[in-house]
Amino acid sequence: MAALGSFTVILTVFLLILALLLPFFSPGSDLPWPAASLAVVAVLLSLLLWRFRRRDSETDRRVCVMVLGDLGRSPRMQYHSLSLSKHGFTVTFVGFLDSKPHQDVLKQEKIKIHPITEVKGLRGGPKLLTYVTKVILQVVQLLYVLLRMETQAHILMQNPPGLPSIAVAWFVSVLRGSRFIIDWHNYGYTIMALSHGERHPLVRIAKWYEHFFGPLAHHNLCVTNAMKDDLQKNWGIRATTLYDRPASIFRETPLKLQHELFMKLADTYPQFRSDWSEESAVQVERTVFSVRDLSDDTVTLRAERPALLISSTSWTEDEDFSILLKALEEYESFIKGGASLPSLVCVITGKGPQKDHYMKLIDSLSLEHVKICTPWLEAEDYPLLLGSADLGVCLHMSSSGLDLPMKVVDMFGCCLPVCAIGFNCLHELVKHEENGLIFKDSKELSEQLKSLLSEFPNSDGRLGEFRRNLRASRGQRWDDNWDQNVLPLFAAS
């Protein structure tokens, strides 16, 4: 069926070109060739439009969810896809397949993943030419993918990245009669400005681009009320705030699952291995954090265990991990200076362009009481690790000051207290001295680590208080939040 559709498109385009060229090959004819050609063009364009807008009984239940990025590292778009499928929509999930999406997405029959390739542009020549060719190739690829698939009632895309996907998705939605929805996670031009500067020509073009094409969407979603207000005031866009909420998979991890995860990680990462080697009358299985009694299968946490600190990142310019590394060095100095503090195992998860840079900095550190590892976790293991940790750290510095870190949302779903670097609208998520602490630099972070972990592993201190507050204040989960704010946009169209 797809091959027949492709043949129809190619044949129509060929006849369209032929009609346009026909007058040039009949100079001596008395027929009104321009008028005839225009008539043929009009007919062929109508046929082409009919072909692209052709609908069937299932069209109204089909949605294309698109992100010009890695599907496995796009949790919000995965959640959109799952929510749509639960309500009977058939989802075509388009994006890069660099890392595996969650099993729930892979197992859902109504979600079909359509992987696209990340294009690089020309390898040689000026950077501007490389970027331009990359955009052109992405336009061709996206048009090819979107026009080949069956007619979708809706196209829901993530921004950023939005260049060139916003324009392409809008054009296809016009051509095919689809409803176009943008989910604003941030502004692409502000992210580009981190590496190029606000006055760079590419940044200015990207800003114009988002301002021009953004208002063309039928509906808009955004992640904070601050962004909703900014879109309305400066962009003329009316958006619905859809706060990130943790999915049901994010919860406190039972002790047995904690131990199984620690054992699994210990196979690859020595930071999780126990160095305890004394013989025991009871056969036991140990990690640096936990002990399993094999005689009765009970699991307990070790009294002298290190604290488990976790941070996740995309290793990009909007997260300065030197702040955390300096704070860990200062924490080490507290212990060497005689402070009664636990050792730390700091786990930093994620992939991204600046990882190699920070790995060199980590390797250069000389730490005795702080151990750092940087695993890439399977989608199923990440929530288990969050639910096993003692404290989370977030270094996300919003490029626009208008978005919120989803990693903190997931941590809160696991009732994991957080230390987060401050920016304009962070108060919409992190309540200082209630569910975590907000810091401004490495010195303040190190003091917060010292304060929160001074009574570890006793749960009566501030860290335990924050965790109890998170347990008591559990709000909406993703499903209820989505059903309330997003489902009406699809049901009413």
Coordinates of C-alpha atoms in Angstrom, one line a residue:
M1 CA 0.0 0.0 0.0
A2 CA 2.9 2.4 0.9
A3 CA 4.6 1.5 -2.4
L4 CA 1.4 2.3 -4.3
G5 CA 1.1 5.6 -2.5
S6 CA 4.7 6.5 -3.3
F7 CA 4.2 5.6 -7.0
T8 CA 1.1 7.9 -7.1
V9 CA 3.0 10.8 -5.6
I10 CA 5.9 10.3 -8.0
L11 CA 3.6 10.0 -11.0
T12 CA 1.6 13.1 -10.0
V13 CA 4.8 15.2 -9.5
F14 CA 6.1 14.0 -12.9
L15 CA 2.9 15.0 -14.7
L16 CA 2.9 18.3 -12.8
I17 CA 6.4 19.1 -14.1
L18 CA 5.5 17.9 -17.6
A19 CA 2.5 20.2 -17.6
L20 CA 4.7 23.2 -16.6
L21 CA 7.2 22.4 -19.3
L22 CA 4.8 21.6 -22.1
P23 CA 4.5 25.2 -23.5
F24 CA 8.2 25.3 -24.2
F25 CA 8.1 22.3 -26.5
S26 CA 5.2 23.6 -28.7
P27 CA 6.1 27.1 -29.9
G28 CA 4.2 26.9 -33.2
S29 CA 0.9 25.7 -31.8
D30 CA -2.3 28.0 -31.8
L31 CA -3.7 26.3 -28.7
P32 CA -3.7 28.4 -25.6
W33 CA -0.9 26.5 -23.9
P34 CA -0.5 28.7 -20.8
A35 CA -4.2 28.4 -20.0
A36 CA -4.2 24.7 -20.7
S37 CA -1.1 24.2 -18.6
L38 CA -2.5 26.1 -15.7
A39 CA -5.7 24.0 -15.9
V40 CA -3.6 20.8 -15.9
V41 CA -1.6 22.1 -13.0
A42 CA -4.7 22.9 -11.1
V43 CA -6.2 19.5 -11.7
L44 CA -2.9 17.7 -10.7
L45 CA -2.5 19.8 -7.6
S46 CA -6.1 18.9 -6.6
L47 CA -5.4 15.2 -7.2
L48 CA -2.2 15.5 -5.1
L49 CA -4.0 17.3 -2.3
W50 CA -6.8 14.7 -2.4
R51 CA -4.2 12.0 -2.3
F52 CA -2.5 13.5 0.8
R53 CA -5.8 14.3 2.6
R54 CA -7.5 11.0 1.9
R55 CA -9.0 9.7 5.1
D56 CA -10.5 6.4 6.2
S57 CA -12.5 5.2 9.2
E58 CA -9.3 5.1 11.4
T59 CA -7.8 8.5 10.5
D60 CA -9.4 10.3 13.5
R61 CA -7.7 7.9 15.9
R62 CA -4.2 8.3 14.5
V63 CA -1.6 10.6 16.0
C64 CA 2.0 11.3 15.0
V65 CA 4.2 12.1 18.0
M66 CA 7.5 13.6 16.8
V67 CA 10.8 14.7 18.4
L68 CA 13.9 15.6 16.5
G69 CA 15.9 13.9 19.1
D70 CA 16.5 10.5 20.9
L71 CA 13.3 8.8 21.7
G72 CA 14.8 7.0 24.7
R73 CA 15.8 10.3 26.2
S74 CA 12.5 12.0 25.6
P75 CA 10.4 10.8 28.6
R76 CA 7.7 13.4 28.2
M77 CA 7.0 12.4 24.6
Q78 CA 7.0 8.7 25.6
Y79 CA 4.4 9.5 28.2
H80 CA 2.3 11.4 25.6
S81 CA 2.5 8.3 23.4
L82 CA 1.5 5.9 26.2
S83 CA -1.4 8.2 27.3
L84 CA -2.7 8.4 23.7
S85 CA -2.5 4.7 23.2
K86 CA -4.4 4.1 26.5
H87 CA -7.2 6.1 25.1
G88 CA -7.4 4.1 21.9
F89 CA -5.3 6.3 19.6
T90 CA -2.8 4.6 17.2
V91 CA 0.5 6.4 17.6
T92 CA 3.4 6.7 15.1
F93 CA 6.4 7.7 17.3
V94 CA 9.0 9.5 15.1
G95 CA 12.6 10.3 16.3
F96 CA 16.1 9.0 16.7
L97 CA 16.5 5.6 18.2
D98 CA 19.9 6.0 19.8
S99 CA 18.8 4.6 23.2
K100 CA 16.0 2.2 23.9
P101 CA 12.6 3.6 25.0
H102 CA 10.8 2.2 28.1
Q103 CA 9.5 -1.3 27.9
D104 CA 5.9 0.0 28.2
V105 CA 6.4 1.9 25.0
L106 CA 8.0 -1.0 23.2
K107 CA 5.3 -3.5 24.3
Q108 CA 2.3 -1.2 23.5
E109 CA 0.7 -2.6 20.3
K110 CA -0.8 0.8 19.4
I111 CA 2.6 2.6 19.4
K112 CA 4.6 2.1 16.2
I113 CA 8.2 3.5 16.4
H114 CA 9.4 5.1 13.2
P115 CA 13.1 5.7 13.6
I116 CA 14.8 8.5 11.6
T117 CA 18.5 9.1 11.2
E118 CA 20.4 12.0 12.7
V119 CA 22.0 13.8 9.7
K120 CA 25.3 15.6 10.0
G121 CA 25.5 17.9 6.9
L122 CA 28.7 18.5 5.1
R123 CA 31.8 17.3 7.0
G124 CA 34.1 19.9 5.5
G125 CA 33.8 23.7 4.8
P126 CA 32.5 26.5 6.9
K127 CA 30.3 25.7 9.9
L128 CA 27.5 27.8 8.6
L129 CA 27.4 25.7 5.4
T130 CA 27.5 22.5 7.4
Y131 CA 24.5 23.7 9.5
V132 CA 22.5 24.8 6.4
T133 CA 23.1 21.5 4.6
K134 CA 22.1 19.6 7.8
V135 CA 18.8 21.6 8.0
I136 CA 18.1 21.0 4.3
L137 CA 18.7 17.2 4.7
Q138 CA 16.5 17.1 7.8
V139 CA 13.7 18.9 5.9
V140 CA 13.9 16.3 3.1
Q141 CA 14.0 13.4 5.5
L142 CA 11.0 14.7 7.6
L143 CA 8.9 15.4 4.5
Y144 CA 9.6 12.0 3.2
V145 CA 8.7 10.3 6.5
L146 CA 5.5 12.3 7.2
L147 CA 4.1 12.3 3.7
R148 CA 4.6 8.5 3.3
M149 CA 2.7 7.6 6.5
E150 CA -1.1 7.3 6.6
T151 CA -3.0 10.5 7.2
Q152 CA -2.7 11.5 10.9
A153 CA -5.5 13.4 12.6
H154 CA -2.9 15.1 14.8
I155 CA 0.8 15.9 14.7
L156 CA 2.2 16.5 18.2
M157 CA 5.8 17.6 18.3
Q158 CA 8.4 18.6 20.9
N159 CA 10.2 21.9 20.8
P160 CA 13.1 22.2 21.1
P161 CA 14.6 21.0 18.9
G162 CA 12.3 22.8 16.5
L163 CA 14.5 23.8 13.5
P164 CA 13.4 22.6 11.0
S165 CA 10.7 20.3 12.5
I166 CA 8.2 23.1 13.4
A167 CA 8.0 24.4 9.8
V168 CA 7.9 20.9 8.3
A169 CA 5.2 19.6 10.7
W170 CA 3.1 22.8 10.1
F171 CA 3.4 22.4 6.3
V172 CA 2.4 18.7 6.4
S173 CA -0.5 19.5 8.7
V174 CA -1.8 22.0 6.2
L175 CA -1.3 19.7 3.3
R176 CA -2.9 16.7 5.0
G177 CA -5.6 18.5 7.1
S178 CA -4.1 17.4 10.4
R179 CA -4.2 19.3 13.7
F180 CA -0.8 20.6 14.7
I181 CA 0.2 20.7 18.4
I182 CA 3.5 22.0 19.8
D183 CA 4.7 20.9 23.3
W184 CA 7.1 23.8 24.4
H185 CA 9.8 22.4 26.7
N186 CA 11.9 25.5 26.3
Y187 CA 13.0 27.9 23.5
G188 CA 15.5 26.5 21.0
Y189 CA 17.2 29.9 20.4
T190 CA 18.0 30.3 24.1
I191 CA 19.8 27.0 24.1
M192 CA 21.8 27.9 21.0
A193 CA 22.7 31.2 22.7
L194 CA 24.5 29.3 25.4
S195 CA 27.2 28.2 23.0
H196 CA 27.0 31.0 20.3
G197 CA 25.9 34.1 22.2
E198 CA 22.7 36.0 21.9
R199 CA 23.8 38.2 18.9
H200 CA 25.1 35.4 16.7
P201 CA 23.3 35.3 13.3
L202 CA 22.2 31.7 13.8
V203 CA 20.7 32.5 17.1
R204 CA 18.8 35.5 15.8
I205 CA 17.5 33.5 12.8
A206 CA 16.4 30.7 15.2
K207 CA 14.6 33.2 17.4
W208 CA 12.8 34.7 14.3
Y209 CA 12.0 31.2 13.1
E210 CA 10.3 30.2 16.4
H211 CA 8.4 33.5 16.7
F212 CA 7.1 33.1 13.1
F213 CA 6.2 29.4 13.0
G214 CA 5.2 28.9 16.7
P215 CA 1.9 30.8 16.5
L216 CA 0.8 28.7 13.5
A217 CA 0.1 25.6 15.6
H218 CA -3.6 24.8 16.3
H219 CA -2.8 24.1 20.0
N220 CA 0.2 24.6 22.3
L221 CA 1.3 23.0 25.5
C222 CA 4.1 24.2 27.8
V223 CA 5.8 23.0 31.0
T224 CA 5.3 26.0 33.4
N225 CA 3.0 28.9 34.1
A226 CA 5.9 31.2 33.6
M227 CA 6.4 29.9 30.1
K228 CA 2.6 30.1 29.5
D229 CA 2.7 33.8 30.4
D230 CA 5.7 34.5 28.3
L231 CA 4.2 32.8 25.2
Q232 CA 1.1 34.9 25.6
K233 CA 2.8 38.2 26.3
N234 CA 5.8 38.0 23.8
W235 CA 4.7 35.5 21.2
G236 CA 0.9 35.9 21.0
I237 CA 0.5 32.2 21.7
R238 CA -2.1 30.8 24.0
A239 CA -0.8 27.6 25.7
T240 CA -2.0 25.0 28.2
T241 CA 0.3 24.4 31.1
L242 CA 1.0 20.7 31.4
Y243 CA 3.3 20.3 34.4
D244 CA 5.6 17.3 34.2
R245 CA 4.3 14.7 36.6
P246 CA 6.1 11.4 37.5
A247 CA 4.8 8.3 35.8
S248 CA 3.7 5.4 38.0
I249 CA 7.1 3.7 37.6
F250 CA 8.7 6.4 39.7
R251 CA 8.3 5.3 43.3
E252 CA 10.4 4.3 46.3
T253 CA 12.1 1.0 45.5
P254 CA 11.6 -2.0 47.9
L255 CA 14.7 -3.3 49.6
K256 CA 14.8 -6.5 47.7
L257 CA 14.7 -4.7 44.3
Q258 CA 17.3 -2.3 45.6
H259 CA 19.7 -5.1 46.4
E260 CA 19.1 -6.8 43.0
L261 CA 19.9 -3.5 41.3
F262 CA 23.0 -2.9 43.4
M263 CA 24.2 -6.5 42.6
K264 CA 23.6 -5.9 38.9
L265 CA 25.5 -2.6 38.9
A266 CA 28.3 -4.2 40.9
D267 CA 29.1 -6.5 38.0
T268 CA 30.2 -3.4 36.0
Y269 CA 30.9 -0.7 38.5
P270 CA 33.3 -1.3 41.4
Q271 CA 31.7 1.6 43.4
F272 CA 28.8 -0.8 44.2
R273 CA 31.0 -3.7 45.3
S274 CA 31.4 -4.7 48.9
D275 CA 35.0 -4.7 50.2
W276 CA 34.0 -6.8 53.2
S277 CA 35.9 -10.1 53.1
E278 CA 35.5 -11.7 56.6
E279 CA 34.0 -15.2 56.7
S280 CA 30.5 -15.5 58.0
A281 CA 28.6 -18.4 59.5
V282 CA 25.6 -17.4 57.5
Q283 CA 25.8 -17.3 53.7
V284 CA 25.2 -13.8 52.6
E285 CA 25.3 -11.7 49.5
R286 CA 26.7 -8.2 49.9
T287 CA 27.0 -4.9 48.1
V288 CA 28.5 -1.7 49.5
F289 CA 24.9 -0.7 50.5
S290 CA 23.0 -3.9 51.2
V291 CA 23.2 -7.4 52.6
R292 CA 21.0 -10.3 51.6
D293 CA 20.8 -13.4 53.9
L294 CA 20.5 -16.3 51.5
S295 CA 19.1 -18.6 54.2
D296 CA 15.9 -16.7 54.5
D297 CA 16.1 -14.2 51.6
T298 CA 15.9 -11.1 53.8
V299 CA 17.6 -7.9 52.7
T300 CA 18.8 -5.2 55.0
L301 CA 20.7 -1.9 54.5
R302 CA 24.2 -1.8 56.0
A303 CA 24.5 0.5 59.0
E304 CA 27.9 1.8 57.8
R305 CA 26.9 2.2 54.2
P306 CA 27.9 5.3 52.2
A307 CA 25.2 7.8 51.2
L308 CA 24.0 7.3 47.6
L309 CA 23.9 10.6 45.7
I310 CA 22.4 10.7 42.2
S311 CA 22.3 13.2 39.4
S312 CA 21.2 12.8 35.8
T313 CA 22.2 14.9 32.9
S314 CA 22.3 15.3 29.1
W315 CA 25.8 16.7 29.5
T316 CA 25.0 20.0 27.7
E317 CA 25.9 23.7 28.2
D318 CA 22.9 24.4 30.5
E319 CA 24.3 22.1 33.2
D320 CA 27.7 23.1 34.7
F321 CA 28.9 19.9 36.4
S322 CA 32.0 21.5 37.7
I323 CA 29.8 22.9 40.4
L324 CA 29.0 19.4 41.7
L325 CA 32.6 18.3 41.3
K326 CA 33.9 21.2 43.3
A327 CA 31.3 20.6 46.0
L328 CA 32.4 17.0 46.2
E329 CA 36.0 18.1 46.7
E330 CA 34.9 20.4 49.5
Y331 CA 32.8 17.5 51.1
E332 CA 36.0 15.4 51.0
S333 CA 37.8 18.1 52.8
F334 CA 35.1 18.2 55.5
I335 CA 35.7 14.5 56.2
K336 CA 39.5 14.8 56.2
G337 CA 39.1 17.8 58.6
G338 CA 37.3 15.5 61.1
A339 CA 33.6 16.0 60.3
S340 CA 31.4 13.1 61.1
L341 CA 30.0 12.5 57.7
P342 CA 29.4 9.3 55.6
S343 CA 31.3 8.4 52.5
L344 CA 29.6 9.1 49.3
V345 CA 28.9 7.2 46.1
C346 CA 27.9 9.7 43.5
V347 CA 26.1 8.3 40.4
I348 CA 25.8 10.6 37.4
T349 CA 23.6 9.1 34.6
G350 CA 23.1 10.2 31.0
K351 CA 24.7 10.7 27.6
G352 CA 25.6 14.0 25.9
P353 CA 28.2 16.0 24.0
Q354 CA 30.2 17.3 27.0
K355 CA 30.5 13.9 28.8
D356 CA 34.1 13.4 27.7
H357 CA 35.1 16.8 29.0
Y358 CA 33.7 16.1 32.4
M359 CA 35.1 12.6 32.5
K360 CA 38.6 14.1 32.2
L361 CA 37.8 16.4 35.1
I362 CA 36.5 13.4 37.2
D363 CA 39.6 11.3 36.4
S364 CA 41.8 14.2 37.6
L365 CA 40.2 14.3 41.1
S366 CA 41.9 12.7 44.0
L367 CA 39.1 11.6 46.3
E368 CA 39.2 9.0 49.0
H369 CA 35.8 9.2 50.6
V370 CA 33.8 10.1 47.5
K371 CA 33.4 7.7 44.6
I372 CA 31.9 8.8 41.3
C373 CA 30.5 6.6 38.5
T374 CA 28.8 7.6 35.3
P375 CA 26.7 4.6 34.1
W376 CA 24.1 4.7 31.2
L377 CA 21.1 2.9 32.7
E378 CA 18.4 1.0 31.0
A379 CA 15.1 2.7 31.0
E380 CA 13.8 0.2 33.6
D381 CA 16.7 0.6 35.9
Y382 CA 16.7 4.4 36.2
P383 CA 13.5 4.7 38.3
L384 CA 14.8 1.8 40.5
L385 CA 18.0 3.7 41.2
L386 CA 16.2 7.0 41.9
G387 CA 14.0 5.1 44.4
S388 CA 17.1 3.6 46.1
A389 CA 19.0 6.9 46.4
D390 CA 19.4 9.1 49.5
L391 CA 19.7 12.5 47.8
G392 CA 19.4 13.9 44.3
V393 CA 21.3 16.8 42.8
C394 CA 20.1 18.9 39.9
L395 CA 22.3 21.3 38.0
H396 CA 19.8 22.2 35.3
M397 CA 20.1 25.9 34.6
S398 CA 17.2 26.8 32.3
S399 CA 18.5 28.7 29.2
S400 CA 15.2 30.7 29.2
G401 CA 14.4 30.6 32.9
L402 CA 11.0 29.3 32.0
D403 CA 11.3 25.5 32.0
L404 CA 11.6 23.0 34.8
P405 CA 13.9 19.9 35.1
M406 CA 11.9 16.7 34.6
K407 CA 14.7 14.8 36.4
V408 CA 13.5 16.6 39.6
V409 CA 9.9 15.6 38.9
D410 CA 11.0 12.0 38.6
M411 CA 13.0 12.2 41.9
F412 CA 10.0 13.7 43.7
G413 CA 7.9 10.8 42.4
C414 CA 10.4 8.5 44.2
C415 CA 10.1 10.7 47.3
L416 CA 13.8 11.6 46.9
P417 CA 14.8 15.0 48.3
V418 CA 16.8 17.3 46.0
C419 CA 19.4 20.0 46.1
A420 CA 18.8 22.1 42.9
I421 CA 20.6 25.1 41.5
G422 CA 18.3 28.1 41.4
F423 CA 16.8 30.0 38.5
N424 CA 13.7 32.1 37.9
C425 CA 10.7 29.7 38.0
L426 CA 12.2 26.8 40.0
H427 CA 9.9 27.7 42.9
E428 CA 7.0 26.2 40.9
L429 CA 8.6 22.8 41.6
V430 CA 11.2 22.9 44.4
K431 CA 10.0 24.3 47.7
H432 CA 13.1 25.4 49.6
E433 CA 13.4 23.8 53.1
E434 CA 10.2 21.8 52.4
N435 CA 11.1 19.1 49.7
G436 CA 14.7 20.1 49.1
L437 CA 17.2 22.9 49.0
I438 CA 18.1 25.5 46.4
F439 CA 21.7 26.6 46.0
K440 CA 23.6 29.1 43.9
D441 CA 27.2 27.8 43.8
S442 CA 29.5 25.0 44.7
K443 CA 30.3 26.3 48.2
E444 CA 26.6 26.5 49.1
L445 CA 26.0 23.0 47.7
S446 CA 28.8 21.6 49.7
E447 CA 27.4 23.1 52.9
Q448 CA 24.0 21.7 52.1
L449 CA 25.5 18.2 51.6
K450 CA 27.2 18.5 54.9
S451 CA 24.1 19.7 56.7
L452 CA 21.7 17.1 55.1
L453 CA 24.1 14.1 55.6
S454 CA 25.4 15.0 59.1
E455 CA 23.0 12.5 60.8
F456 CA 23.0 9.9 58.0
P457 CA 21.6 7.2 58.0
N458 CA 19.3 8.4 60.8
S459 CA 16.0 9.4 59.3
D460 CA 15.1 11.9 62.0
G461 CA 17.2 14.7 60.5
R462 CA 16.4 17.3 57.7
L463 CA 16.8 14.7 55.0
G464 CA 14.3 12.4 56.6
E465 CA 11.9 15.4 57.1
F466 CA 12.1 16.3 53.4
R467 CA 11.3 12.7 52.4
R468 CA 8.3 12.6 54.8
N469 CA 7.1 15.9 53.3
L470 CA 7.3 14.4 49.8
R471 CA 5.4 11.3 50.9
A472 CA 2.7 13.4 52.4
S473 CA 2.3 15.8 49.4
R474 CA 2.1 13.4 46.5
G475 CA 0.1 15.2 43.9
Q476 CA -1.3 14.1 40.6
R477 CA 0.5 11.4 38.6
W478 CA 1.0 11.8 34.8
D479 CA -2.1 10.0 33.7
D480 CA -4.6 12.1 35.7
N481 CA -2.8 15.3 34.8
W482 CA -2.7 14.4 31.1
D483 CA -6.4 13.3 31.0
Q484 CA -7.4 16.6 32.5
N485 CA -5.3 18.9 30.4
V486 CA -4.5 17.2 27.1
L487 CA -7.1 14.7 26.2
P488 CA -9.8 17.4 25.6
L489 CA -7.5 18.8 22.8
F490 CA -7.7 15.5 21.0
A491 CA -11.2 14.6 21.8
A492 CA -12.6 18.0 20.6
S493 CA -10.8 18.0 17.3

